[in-house]
CSV table of C-alpha atoms and ligand atoms in Angstrom, one decimal:
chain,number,residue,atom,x,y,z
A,28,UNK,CA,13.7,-4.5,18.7
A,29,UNK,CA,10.0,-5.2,18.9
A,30,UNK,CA,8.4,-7.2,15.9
A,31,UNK,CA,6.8,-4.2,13.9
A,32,UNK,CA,4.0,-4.2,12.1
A,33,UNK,CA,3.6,-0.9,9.8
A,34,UNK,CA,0.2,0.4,8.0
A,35,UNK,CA,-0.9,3.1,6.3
A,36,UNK,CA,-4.1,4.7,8.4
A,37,UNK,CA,-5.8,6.0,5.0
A,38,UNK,CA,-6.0,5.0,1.1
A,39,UNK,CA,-2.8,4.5,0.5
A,40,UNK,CA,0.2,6.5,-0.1
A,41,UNK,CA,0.5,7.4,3.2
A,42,UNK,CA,4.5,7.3,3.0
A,43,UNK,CA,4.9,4.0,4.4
A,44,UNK,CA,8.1,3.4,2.1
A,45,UNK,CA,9.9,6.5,4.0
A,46,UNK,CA,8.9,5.5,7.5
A,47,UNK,CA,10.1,1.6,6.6
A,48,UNK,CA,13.2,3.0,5.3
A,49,UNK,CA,14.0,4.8,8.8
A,50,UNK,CA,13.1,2.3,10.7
A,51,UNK,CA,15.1,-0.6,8.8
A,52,UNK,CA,18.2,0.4,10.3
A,53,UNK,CA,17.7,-1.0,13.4
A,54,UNK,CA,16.0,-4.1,12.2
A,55,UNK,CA,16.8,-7.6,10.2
A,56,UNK,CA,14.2,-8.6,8.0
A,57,UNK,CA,11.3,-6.4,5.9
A,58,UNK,CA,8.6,-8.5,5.4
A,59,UNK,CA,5.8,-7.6,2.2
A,60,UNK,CA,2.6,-9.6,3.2
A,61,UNK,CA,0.0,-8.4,0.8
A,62,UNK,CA,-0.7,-6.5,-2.4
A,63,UNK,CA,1.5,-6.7,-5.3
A,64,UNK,CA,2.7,-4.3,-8.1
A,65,UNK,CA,0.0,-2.2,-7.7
A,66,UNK,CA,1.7,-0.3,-4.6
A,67,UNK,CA,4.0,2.1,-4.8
A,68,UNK,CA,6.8,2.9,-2.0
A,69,UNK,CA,9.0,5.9,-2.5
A,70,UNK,CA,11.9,6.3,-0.9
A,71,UNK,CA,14.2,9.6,-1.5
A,72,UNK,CA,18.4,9.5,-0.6
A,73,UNK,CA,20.2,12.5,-1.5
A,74,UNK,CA,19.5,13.2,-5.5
A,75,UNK,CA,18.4,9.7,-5.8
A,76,UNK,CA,14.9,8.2,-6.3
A,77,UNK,CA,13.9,4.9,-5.3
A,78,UNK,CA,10.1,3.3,-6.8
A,79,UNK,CA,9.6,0.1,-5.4
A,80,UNK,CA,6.6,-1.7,-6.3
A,81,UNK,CA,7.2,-5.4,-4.8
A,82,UNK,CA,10.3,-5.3,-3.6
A,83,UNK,CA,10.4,-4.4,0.5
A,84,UNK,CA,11.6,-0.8,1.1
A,85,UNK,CA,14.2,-2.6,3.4
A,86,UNK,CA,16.3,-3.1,0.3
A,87,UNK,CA,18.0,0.3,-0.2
A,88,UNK,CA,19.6,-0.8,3.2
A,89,UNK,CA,22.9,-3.5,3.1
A,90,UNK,CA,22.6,-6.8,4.5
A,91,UNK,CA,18.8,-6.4,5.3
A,92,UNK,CA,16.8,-9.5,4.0
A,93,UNK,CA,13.7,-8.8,2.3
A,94,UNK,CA,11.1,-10.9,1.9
A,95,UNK,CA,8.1,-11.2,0.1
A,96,UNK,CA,5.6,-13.9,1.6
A,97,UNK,CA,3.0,-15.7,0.7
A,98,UNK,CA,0.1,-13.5,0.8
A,99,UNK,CA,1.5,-11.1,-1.9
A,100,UNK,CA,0.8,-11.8,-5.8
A,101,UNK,CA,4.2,-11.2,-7.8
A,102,UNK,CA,3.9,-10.6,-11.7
A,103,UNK,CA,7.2,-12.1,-12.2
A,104,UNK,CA,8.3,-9.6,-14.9
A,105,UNK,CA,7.6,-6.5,-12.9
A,106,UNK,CA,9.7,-8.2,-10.1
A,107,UNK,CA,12.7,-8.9,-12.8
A,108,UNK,CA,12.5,-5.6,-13.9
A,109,UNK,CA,12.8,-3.7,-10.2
A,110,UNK,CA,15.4,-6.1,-9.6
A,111,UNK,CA,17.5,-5.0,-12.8
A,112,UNK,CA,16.5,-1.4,-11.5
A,113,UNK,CA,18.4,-2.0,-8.4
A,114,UNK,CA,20.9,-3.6,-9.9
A,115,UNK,CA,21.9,-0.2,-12.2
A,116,UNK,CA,21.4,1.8,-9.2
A,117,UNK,CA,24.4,-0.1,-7.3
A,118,UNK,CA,21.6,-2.4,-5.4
A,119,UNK,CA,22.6,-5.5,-5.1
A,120,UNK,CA,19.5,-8.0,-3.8
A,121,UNK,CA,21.3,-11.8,-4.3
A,122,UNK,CA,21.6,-13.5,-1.2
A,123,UNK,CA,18.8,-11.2,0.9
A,124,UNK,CA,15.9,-11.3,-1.4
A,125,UNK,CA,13.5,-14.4,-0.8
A,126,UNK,CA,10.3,-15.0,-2.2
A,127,UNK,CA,7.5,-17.6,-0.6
A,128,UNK,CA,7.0,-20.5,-2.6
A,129,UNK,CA,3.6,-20.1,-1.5
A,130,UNK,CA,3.1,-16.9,-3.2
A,131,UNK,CA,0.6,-16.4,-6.3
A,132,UNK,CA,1.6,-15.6,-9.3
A,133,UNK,CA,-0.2,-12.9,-11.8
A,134,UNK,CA,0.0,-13.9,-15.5
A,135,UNK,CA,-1.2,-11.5,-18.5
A,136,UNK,CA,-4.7,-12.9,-18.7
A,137,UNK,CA,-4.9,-11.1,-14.9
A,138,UNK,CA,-4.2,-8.0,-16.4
A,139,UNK,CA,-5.8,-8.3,-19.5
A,140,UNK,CA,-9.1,-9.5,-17.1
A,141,UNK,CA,-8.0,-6.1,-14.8
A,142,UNK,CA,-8.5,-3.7,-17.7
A,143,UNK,CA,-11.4,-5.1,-19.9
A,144,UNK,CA,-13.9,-5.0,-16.4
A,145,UNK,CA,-13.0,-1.8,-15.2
A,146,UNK,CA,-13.6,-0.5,-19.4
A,147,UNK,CA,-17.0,-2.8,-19.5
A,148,UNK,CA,-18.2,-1.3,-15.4
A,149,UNK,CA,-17.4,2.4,-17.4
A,150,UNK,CA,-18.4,5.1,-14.4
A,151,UNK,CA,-19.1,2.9,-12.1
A,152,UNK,CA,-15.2,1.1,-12.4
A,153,UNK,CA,-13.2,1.1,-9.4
A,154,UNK,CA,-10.8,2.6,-10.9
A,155,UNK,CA,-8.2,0.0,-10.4
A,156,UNK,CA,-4.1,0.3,-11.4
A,157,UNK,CA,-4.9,-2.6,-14.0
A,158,UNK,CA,-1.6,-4.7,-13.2
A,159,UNK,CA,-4.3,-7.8,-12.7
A,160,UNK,CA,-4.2,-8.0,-8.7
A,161,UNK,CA,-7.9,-8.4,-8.5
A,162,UNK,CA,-8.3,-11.0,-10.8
A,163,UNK,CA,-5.1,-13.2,-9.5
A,164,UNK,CA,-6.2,-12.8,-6.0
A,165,UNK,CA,-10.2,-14.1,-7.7
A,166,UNK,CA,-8.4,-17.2,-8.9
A,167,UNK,CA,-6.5,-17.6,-5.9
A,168,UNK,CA,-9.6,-17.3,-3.3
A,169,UNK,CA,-11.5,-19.7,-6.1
A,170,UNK,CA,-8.4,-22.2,-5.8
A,171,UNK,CA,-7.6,-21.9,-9.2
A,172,UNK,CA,-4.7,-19.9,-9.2
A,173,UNK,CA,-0.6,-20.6,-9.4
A,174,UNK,CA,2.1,-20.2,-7.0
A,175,UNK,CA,5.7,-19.8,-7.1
A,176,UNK,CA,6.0,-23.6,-5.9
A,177,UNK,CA,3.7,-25.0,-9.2
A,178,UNK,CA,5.8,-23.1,-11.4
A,179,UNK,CA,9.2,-24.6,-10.0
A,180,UNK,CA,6.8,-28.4,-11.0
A,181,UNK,CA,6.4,-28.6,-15.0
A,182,UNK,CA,4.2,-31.1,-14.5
A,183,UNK,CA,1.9,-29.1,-12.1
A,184,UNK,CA,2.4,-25.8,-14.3
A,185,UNK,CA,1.6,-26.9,-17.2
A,186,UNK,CA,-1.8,-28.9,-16.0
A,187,UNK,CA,-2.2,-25.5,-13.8
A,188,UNK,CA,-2.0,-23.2,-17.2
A,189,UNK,CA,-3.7,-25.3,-19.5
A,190,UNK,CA,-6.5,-25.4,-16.8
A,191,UNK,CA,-6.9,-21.9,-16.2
A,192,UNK,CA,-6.4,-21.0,-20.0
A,193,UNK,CA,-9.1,-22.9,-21.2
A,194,UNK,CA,-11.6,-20.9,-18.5
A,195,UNK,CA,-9.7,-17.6,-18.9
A,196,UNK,CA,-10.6,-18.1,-22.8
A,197,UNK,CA,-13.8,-18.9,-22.6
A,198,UNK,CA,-14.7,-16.2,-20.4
A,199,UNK,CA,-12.7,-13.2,-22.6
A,200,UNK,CA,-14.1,-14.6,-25.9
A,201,UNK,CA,-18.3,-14.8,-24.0
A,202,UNK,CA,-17.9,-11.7,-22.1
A,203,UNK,CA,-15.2,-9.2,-23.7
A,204,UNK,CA,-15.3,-10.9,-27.2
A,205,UNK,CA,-11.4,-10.8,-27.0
A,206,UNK,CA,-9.6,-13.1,-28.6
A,207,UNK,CA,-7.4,-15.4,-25.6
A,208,UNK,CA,-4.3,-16.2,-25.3
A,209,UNK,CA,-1.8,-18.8,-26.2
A,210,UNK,CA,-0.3,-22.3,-23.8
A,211,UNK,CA,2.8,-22.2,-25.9
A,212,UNK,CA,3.2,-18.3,-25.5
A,213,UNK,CA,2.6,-18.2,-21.9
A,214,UNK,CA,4.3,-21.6,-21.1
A,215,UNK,CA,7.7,-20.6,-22.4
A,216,UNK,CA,7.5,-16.9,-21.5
A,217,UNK,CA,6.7,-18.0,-18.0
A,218,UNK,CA,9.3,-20.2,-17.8
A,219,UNK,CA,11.6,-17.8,-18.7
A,220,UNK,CA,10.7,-15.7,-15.5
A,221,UNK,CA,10.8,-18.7,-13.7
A,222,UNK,CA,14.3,-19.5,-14.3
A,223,UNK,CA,16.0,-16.2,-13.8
A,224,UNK,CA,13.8,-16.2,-10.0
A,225,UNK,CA,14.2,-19.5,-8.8
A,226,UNK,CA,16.9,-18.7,-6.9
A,227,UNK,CA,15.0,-16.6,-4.8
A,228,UNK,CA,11.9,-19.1,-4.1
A,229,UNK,CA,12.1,-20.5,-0.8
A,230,UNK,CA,10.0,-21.5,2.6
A,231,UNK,CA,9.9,-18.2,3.4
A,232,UNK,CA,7.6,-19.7,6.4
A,233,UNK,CA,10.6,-21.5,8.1
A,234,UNK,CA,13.0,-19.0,7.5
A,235,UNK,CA,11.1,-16.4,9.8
A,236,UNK,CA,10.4,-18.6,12.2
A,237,UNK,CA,14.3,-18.9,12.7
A,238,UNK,CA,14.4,-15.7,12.8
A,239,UNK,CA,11.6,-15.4,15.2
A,240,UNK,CA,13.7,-18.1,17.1
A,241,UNK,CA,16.8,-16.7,17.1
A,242,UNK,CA,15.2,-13.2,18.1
A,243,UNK,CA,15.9,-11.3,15.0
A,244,UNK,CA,13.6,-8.4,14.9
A,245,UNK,CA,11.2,-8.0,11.7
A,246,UNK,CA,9.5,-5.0,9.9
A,247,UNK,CA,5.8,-6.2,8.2
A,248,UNK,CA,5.6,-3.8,5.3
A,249,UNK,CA,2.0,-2.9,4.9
A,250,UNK,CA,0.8,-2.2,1.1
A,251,UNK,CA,-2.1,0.5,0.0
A,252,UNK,CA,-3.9,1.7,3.0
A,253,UNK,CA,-6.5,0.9,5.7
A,254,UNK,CA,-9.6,1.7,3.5
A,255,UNK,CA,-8.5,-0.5,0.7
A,256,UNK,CA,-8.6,-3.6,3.1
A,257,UNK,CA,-11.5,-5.7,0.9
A,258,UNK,CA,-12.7,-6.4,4.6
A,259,UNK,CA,-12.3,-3.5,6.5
A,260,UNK,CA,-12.4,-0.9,3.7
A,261,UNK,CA,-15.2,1.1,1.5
A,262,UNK,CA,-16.1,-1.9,-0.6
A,263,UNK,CA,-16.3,-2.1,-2.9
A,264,UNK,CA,-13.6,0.8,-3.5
A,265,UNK,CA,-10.8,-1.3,-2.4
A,266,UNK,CA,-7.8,-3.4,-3.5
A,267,UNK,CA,-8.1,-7.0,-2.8
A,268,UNK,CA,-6.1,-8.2,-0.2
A,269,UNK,CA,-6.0,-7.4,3.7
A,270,UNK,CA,-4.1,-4.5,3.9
A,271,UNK,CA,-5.0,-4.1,7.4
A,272,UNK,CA,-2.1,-5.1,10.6
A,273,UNK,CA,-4.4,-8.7,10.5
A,274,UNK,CA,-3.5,-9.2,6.9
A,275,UNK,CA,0.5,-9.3,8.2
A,276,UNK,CA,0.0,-12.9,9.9
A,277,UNK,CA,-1.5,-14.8,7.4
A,278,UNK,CA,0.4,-13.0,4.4
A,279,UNK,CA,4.0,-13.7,6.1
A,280,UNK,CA,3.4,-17.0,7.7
A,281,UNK,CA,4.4,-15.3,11.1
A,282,UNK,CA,1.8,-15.9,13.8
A,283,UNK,CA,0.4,-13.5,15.8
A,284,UNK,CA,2.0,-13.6,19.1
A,285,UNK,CA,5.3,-12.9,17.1
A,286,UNK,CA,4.0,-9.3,16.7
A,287,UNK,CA,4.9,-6.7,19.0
A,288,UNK,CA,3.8,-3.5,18.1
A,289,UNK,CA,1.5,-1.5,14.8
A,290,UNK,CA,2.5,1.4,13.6
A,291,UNK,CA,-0.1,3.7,11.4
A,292,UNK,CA,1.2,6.2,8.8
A,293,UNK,CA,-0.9,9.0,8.2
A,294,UNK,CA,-0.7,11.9,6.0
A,295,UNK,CA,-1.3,15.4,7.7
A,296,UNK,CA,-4.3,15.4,5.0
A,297,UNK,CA,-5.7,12.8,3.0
A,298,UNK,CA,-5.8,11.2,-0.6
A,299,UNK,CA,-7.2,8.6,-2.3
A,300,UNK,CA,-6.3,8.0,-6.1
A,301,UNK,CA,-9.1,6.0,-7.7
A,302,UNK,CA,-12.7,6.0,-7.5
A,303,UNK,CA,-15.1,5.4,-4.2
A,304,UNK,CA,-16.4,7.7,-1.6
A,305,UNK,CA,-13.9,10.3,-0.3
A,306,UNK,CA,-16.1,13.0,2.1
A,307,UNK,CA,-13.2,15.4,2.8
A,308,UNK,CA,-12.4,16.1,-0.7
A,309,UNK,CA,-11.1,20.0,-1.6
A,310,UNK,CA,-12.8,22.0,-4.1
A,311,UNK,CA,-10.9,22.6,-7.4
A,312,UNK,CA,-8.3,25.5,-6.3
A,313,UNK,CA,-7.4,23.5,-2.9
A,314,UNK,CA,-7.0,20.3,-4.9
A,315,UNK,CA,-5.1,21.9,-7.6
A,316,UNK,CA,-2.6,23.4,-4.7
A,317,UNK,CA,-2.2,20.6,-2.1
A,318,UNK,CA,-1.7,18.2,-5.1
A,319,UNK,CA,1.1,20.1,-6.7
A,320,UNK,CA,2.7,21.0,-3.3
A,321,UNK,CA,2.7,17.9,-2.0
A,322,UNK,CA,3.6,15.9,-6.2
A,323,UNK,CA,0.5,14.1,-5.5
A,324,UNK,CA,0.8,11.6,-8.6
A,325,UNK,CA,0.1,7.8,-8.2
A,326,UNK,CA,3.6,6.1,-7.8
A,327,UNK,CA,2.4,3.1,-9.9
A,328,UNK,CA,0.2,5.0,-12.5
A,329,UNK,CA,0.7,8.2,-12.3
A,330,UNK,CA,-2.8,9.6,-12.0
A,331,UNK,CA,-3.1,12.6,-9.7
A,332,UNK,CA,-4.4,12.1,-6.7
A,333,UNK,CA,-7.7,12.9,-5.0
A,334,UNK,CA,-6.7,15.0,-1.8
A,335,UNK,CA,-8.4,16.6,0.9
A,336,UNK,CA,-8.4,17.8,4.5
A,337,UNK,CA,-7.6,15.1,7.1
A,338,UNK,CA,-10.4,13.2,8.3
A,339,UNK,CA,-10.4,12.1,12.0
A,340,UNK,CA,-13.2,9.8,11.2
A,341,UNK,CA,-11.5,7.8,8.6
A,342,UNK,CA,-8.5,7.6,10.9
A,343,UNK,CA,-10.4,6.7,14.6
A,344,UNK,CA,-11.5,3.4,11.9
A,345,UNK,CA,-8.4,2.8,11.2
A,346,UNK,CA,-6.5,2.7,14.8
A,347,UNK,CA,-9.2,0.2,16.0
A,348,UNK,CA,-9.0,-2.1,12.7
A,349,UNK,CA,-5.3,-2.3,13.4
A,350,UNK,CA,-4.9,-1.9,17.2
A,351,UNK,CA,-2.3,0.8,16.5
A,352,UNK,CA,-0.3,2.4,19.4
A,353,UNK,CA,1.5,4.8,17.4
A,354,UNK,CA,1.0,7.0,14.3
A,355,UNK,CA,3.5,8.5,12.0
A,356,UNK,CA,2.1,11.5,10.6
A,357,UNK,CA,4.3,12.5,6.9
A,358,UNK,CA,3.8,15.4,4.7
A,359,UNK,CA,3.4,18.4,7.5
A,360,UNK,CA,5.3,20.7,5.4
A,361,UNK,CA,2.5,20.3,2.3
A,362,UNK,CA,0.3,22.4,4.9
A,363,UNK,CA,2.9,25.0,5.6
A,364,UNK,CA,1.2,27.9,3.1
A,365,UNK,CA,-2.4,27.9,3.9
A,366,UNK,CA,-4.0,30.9,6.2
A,367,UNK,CA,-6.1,27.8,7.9
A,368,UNK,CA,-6.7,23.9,8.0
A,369,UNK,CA,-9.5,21.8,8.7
A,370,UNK,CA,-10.4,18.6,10.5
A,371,UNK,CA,-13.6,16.7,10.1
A,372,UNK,CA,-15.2,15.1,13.0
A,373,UNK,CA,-17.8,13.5,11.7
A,374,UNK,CA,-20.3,12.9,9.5
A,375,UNK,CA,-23.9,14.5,8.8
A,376,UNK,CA,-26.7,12.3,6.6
A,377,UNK,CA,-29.7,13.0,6.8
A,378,UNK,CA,-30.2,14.9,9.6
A,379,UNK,CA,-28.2,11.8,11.6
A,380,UNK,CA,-24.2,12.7,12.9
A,381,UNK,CA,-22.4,9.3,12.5
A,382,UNK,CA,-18.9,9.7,14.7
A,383,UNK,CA,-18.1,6.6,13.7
A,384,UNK,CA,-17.0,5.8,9.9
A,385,UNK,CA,-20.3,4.4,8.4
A,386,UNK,CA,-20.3,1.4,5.9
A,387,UNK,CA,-23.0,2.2,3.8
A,388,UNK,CA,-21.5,3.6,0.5
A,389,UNK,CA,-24.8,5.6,0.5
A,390,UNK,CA,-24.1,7.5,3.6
A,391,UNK,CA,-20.2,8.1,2.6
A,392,UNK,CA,-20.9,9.4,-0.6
A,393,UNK,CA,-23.0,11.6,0.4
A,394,UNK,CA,-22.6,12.8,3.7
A,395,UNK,CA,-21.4,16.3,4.7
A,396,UNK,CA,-18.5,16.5,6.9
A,397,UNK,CA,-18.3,18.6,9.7
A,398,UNK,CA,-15.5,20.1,10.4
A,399,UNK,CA,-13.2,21.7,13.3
A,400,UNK,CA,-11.0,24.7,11.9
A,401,UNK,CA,-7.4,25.7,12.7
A,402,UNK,CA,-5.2,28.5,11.9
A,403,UNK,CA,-2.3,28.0,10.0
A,404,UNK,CA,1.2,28.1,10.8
A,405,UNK,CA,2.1,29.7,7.2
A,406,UNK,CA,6.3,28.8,8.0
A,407,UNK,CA,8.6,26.7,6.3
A,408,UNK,CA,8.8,23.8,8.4
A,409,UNK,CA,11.1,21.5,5.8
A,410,UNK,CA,14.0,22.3,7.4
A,411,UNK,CA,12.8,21.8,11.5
A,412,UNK,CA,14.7,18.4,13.2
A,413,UNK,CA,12.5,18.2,16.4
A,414,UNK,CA,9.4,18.5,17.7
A,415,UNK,CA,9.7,21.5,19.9
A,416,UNK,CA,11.3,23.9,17.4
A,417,UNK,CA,7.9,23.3,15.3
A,418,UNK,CA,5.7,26.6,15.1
A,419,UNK,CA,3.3,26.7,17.5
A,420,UNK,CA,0.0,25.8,15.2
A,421,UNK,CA,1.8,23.2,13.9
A,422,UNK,CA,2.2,21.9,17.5
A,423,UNK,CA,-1.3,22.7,17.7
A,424,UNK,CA,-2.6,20.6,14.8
A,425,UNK,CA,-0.7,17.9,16.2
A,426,UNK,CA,-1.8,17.8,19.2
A,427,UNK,CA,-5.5,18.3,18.1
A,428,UNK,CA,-5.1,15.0,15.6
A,429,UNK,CA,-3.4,13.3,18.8
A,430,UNK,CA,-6.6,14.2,20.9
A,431,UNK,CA,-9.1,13.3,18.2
A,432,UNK,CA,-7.7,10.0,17.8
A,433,UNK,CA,-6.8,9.5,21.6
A,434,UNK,CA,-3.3,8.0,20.0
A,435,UNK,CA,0.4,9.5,19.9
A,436,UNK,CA,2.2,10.8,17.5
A,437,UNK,CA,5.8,9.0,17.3
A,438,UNK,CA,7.5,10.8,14.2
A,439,UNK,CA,7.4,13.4,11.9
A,440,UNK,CA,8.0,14.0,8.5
A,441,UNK,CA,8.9,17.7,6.8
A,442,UNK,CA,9.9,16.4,3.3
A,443,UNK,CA,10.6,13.5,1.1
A,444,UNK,CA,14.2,13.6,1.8
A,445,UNK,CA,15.5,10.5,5.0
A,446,UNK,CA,17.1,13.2,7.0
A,447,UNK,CA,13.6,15.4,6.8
A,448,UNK,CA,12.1,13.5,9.8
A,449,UNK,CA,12.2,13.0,13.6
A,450,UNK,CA,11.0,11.4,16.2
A,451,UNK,CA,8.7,12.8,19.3
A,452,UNK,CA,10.4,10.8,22.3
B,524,LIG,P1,-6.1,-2.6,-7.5
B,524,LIG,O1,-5.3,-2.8,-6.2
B,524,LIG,O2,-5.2,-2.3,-8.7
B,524,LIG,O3,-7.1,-3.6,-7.8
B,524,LIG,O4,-6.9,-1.2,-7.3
B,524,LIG,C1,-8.0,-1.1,-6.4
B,524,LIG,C2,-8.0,0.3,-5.8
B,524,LIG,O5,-6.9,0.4,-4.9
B,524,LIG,C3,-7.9,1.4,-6.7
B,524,LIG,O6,-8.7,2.5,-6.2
B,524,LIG,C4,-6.5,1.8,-6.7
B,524,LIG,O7,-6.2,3.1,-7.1
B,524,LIG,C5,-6.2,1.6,-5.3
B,524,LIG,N1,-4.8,1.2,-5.0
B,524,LIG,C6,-4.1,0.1,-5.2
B,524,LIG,N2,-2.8,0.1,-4.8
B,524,LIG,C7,-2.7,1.4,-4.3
B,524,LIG,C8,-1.6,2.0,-3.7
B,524,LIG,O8,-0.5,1.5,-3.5
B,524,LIG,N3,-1.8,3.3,-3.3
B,524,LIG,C9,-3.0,3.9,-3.4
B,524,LIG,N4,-4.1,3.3,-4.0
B,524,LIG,C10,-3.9,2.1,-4.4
């Protein structure tokens, strides 16, 4: 199998976990390059309900060997806690789940940094899922953070903490007047963590280049979505890694003639939980409706989602930030009630029509959309296994996103369930 890289086209929540988990089958290793805790991939079997948060989505598959490399940032807690998830839920990860020795590390004064900002920035807040990825990834551009490698050196942790405490301190008690935080508390908890995950921490670099060598094929799990790339997004409204296809090199060690193919995963609409710029966003009833239809809650934080109609715009961005050659388009079946649906085009400020997805927050926040309108297909399409047996305005739809975006469509989804998918050979 081609070396896969798979993104989500939009902010996130795009369904990524579903389409990794139907791909997996036919593939060796999953690969998490970026993000952290703060995503959230669900993936539904049967009656039962799988959150992952660092974890690849590969996992709910047997013998698959996950990987989280170095560009993530693991709050070794979280981790120990989705592994004991899995463990209850007859999951068992020894012996498949490896985590780069490269990778950063997120420690409470991350979080506690995550939360006090977005409270002190008040409306203008990013709105952020405060598990402290901003911050870690700060001290790891600054060169200040900690990896999984320092931790496994006392010597090097310790020097690393005491470091970073003493500016962490400083800046909580001068900014947030909050109190700091303890060496001795952190020291031990942390190497508590450490010793039930050492067993996991490994050149992760190495072990996919054998891979590579020995032609096993690999998934790249992308995190959050196109538009929270902190390059390629609506910056500041973003997370703060490369969430883009580009981020999957550096973030797995895995160079980029190794990669074959990007997949995008889009949802037949859009949402965006959060704040920041979001132009195709319904009015009150049509918010109320698509977000209950479609249990349009933040996997990580619960907090309903922003949605509105699918924005061709947005997407176009997104295939040429990635170089996709495919899209994988979830969530049809959210759409199945309404009378009609709309596509925007592009954008009008000020008298100027910007087809191309503008940078300037400015413009994006307050633009109108204009939009193309379609009739509905107003039939249950949750049970439909193929393509052709879709009703004919779905087709329609389809086919009008395919145009718009001058990409294919490569698979479907109809429902949360595995078997409520199929391909389009
Ligand atoms: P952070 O990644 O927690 O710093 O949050 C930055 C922005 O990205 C916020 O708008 C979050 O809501 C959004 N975000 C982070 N992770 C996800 C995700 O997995 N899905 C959707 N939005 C996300």
């Amino acid at each position: 199998m081609p070396n896969i890289v798979v993104v989500g086209a939009q902010w996130g929540d795009e369904g990524k976990g579903k389409v990794i988990d139907l791909l997996t089958p036919s593939y060796n290793y999953v690969v998490r390059y970026q993000g952290g805790n703060n995503a959230g991939h669900t993936v539904v079997s049967g009656n039962e309900k799988f959150v992952l948060h660092l974890v690849p989505s590969g996992v709910l598959h047997k013998n698959k060997i996950c990987i989280i490399g170095p560009g993530v940032v693991v709050d070794p807690k979280a981790l120990i806690e989705e592994i004991e998830m899995l463990k209850s839920k007859g999951i068992d990860v020894e012996g498949r789940l490896f985590i780069s020795e490269q990778a950063h590390v997120i420690f409470p004064y991350h979080r506690t940094i995550d939360e006090l900002k977005e409270t002190k920035k008040g409306k203008a807040k990013i709105g952020t899922t405060k598990k402290g990825i901003g911050p870690c990834y700060a001290d790891k551009v600054a060169r200040s953070g900690i990896r999984m490698v320092d931790l496994l050196n006392d010597e090097v942790f310790t020097k690393r903490l005491k470091e970073n405490l003493s500016e962490k301190n400083a800046i909580l008690k001068t900014l947030y007047d909050f109190k700091g935080f303890f060496f001795d508390e952190i020291h031990s908890l942390y190497i508590g963590y450490r010793d039930r995950i050492k067993k996991y921490i490994v050149d992760t670099t190495v072990m996919l280049d054998e891979a590579v060598r020995k032609k096993k094929s690999i998934v790249f799990e992308g995190a959050q979505g196109t538009h929270l790339d902190v390059d390629c997004g609506t910056y500041p409204f973003v997370t703060s890694s490369n969430s883009t296809a580009g981020g999957a090199c550096a973030g797995s060690g895995v160079g980029p003639t190794k990669i074959d193919k990007v997949v995008g995963v889009v949802k037949a609409y859009t949402t965006r939980v959060g704040e920041g710029p979001f132009p195709t966003e319904f009015p009150g009833d049509l918010m109320n409706e698509i977000r209950s239809r479609g249990g349009e809650y933040g996997a990580t934080t619960g907090r309903p989602r922003r949605c509105g109609w699918f924005d061709a715009c947005l997407v176009r961005r997104s295939i040429i930030v990635n170089g996709m050659k495919e899209i994988a388009v979830t969530k049809l079946d959210v759409l199945d009630k309404l009378p009609s649906i709309k596509i925007c085009t592009a954008y009008k400020y000020k008298d100027k029509i910007y087809e191309n997805f503008p940078s300037d927050i400015e413009v994006l926040t307050n633009c109108e959309p204009i939009y193309k309108e379609y009739k509905g297909w107003q039939k249950d399409t949750t049970t439909i296994t193929s393509y052709i047996k879709l009703p004919s305005n779905a087709k329609a739809y389809l086919r009008e996103i395919e145009k718009l975006l001058r990409t294919k469509i490569g698979l479907i989804s109809v429902g949360q369930d595995r078997k409520q998918a199929f391909v389009i050979e």
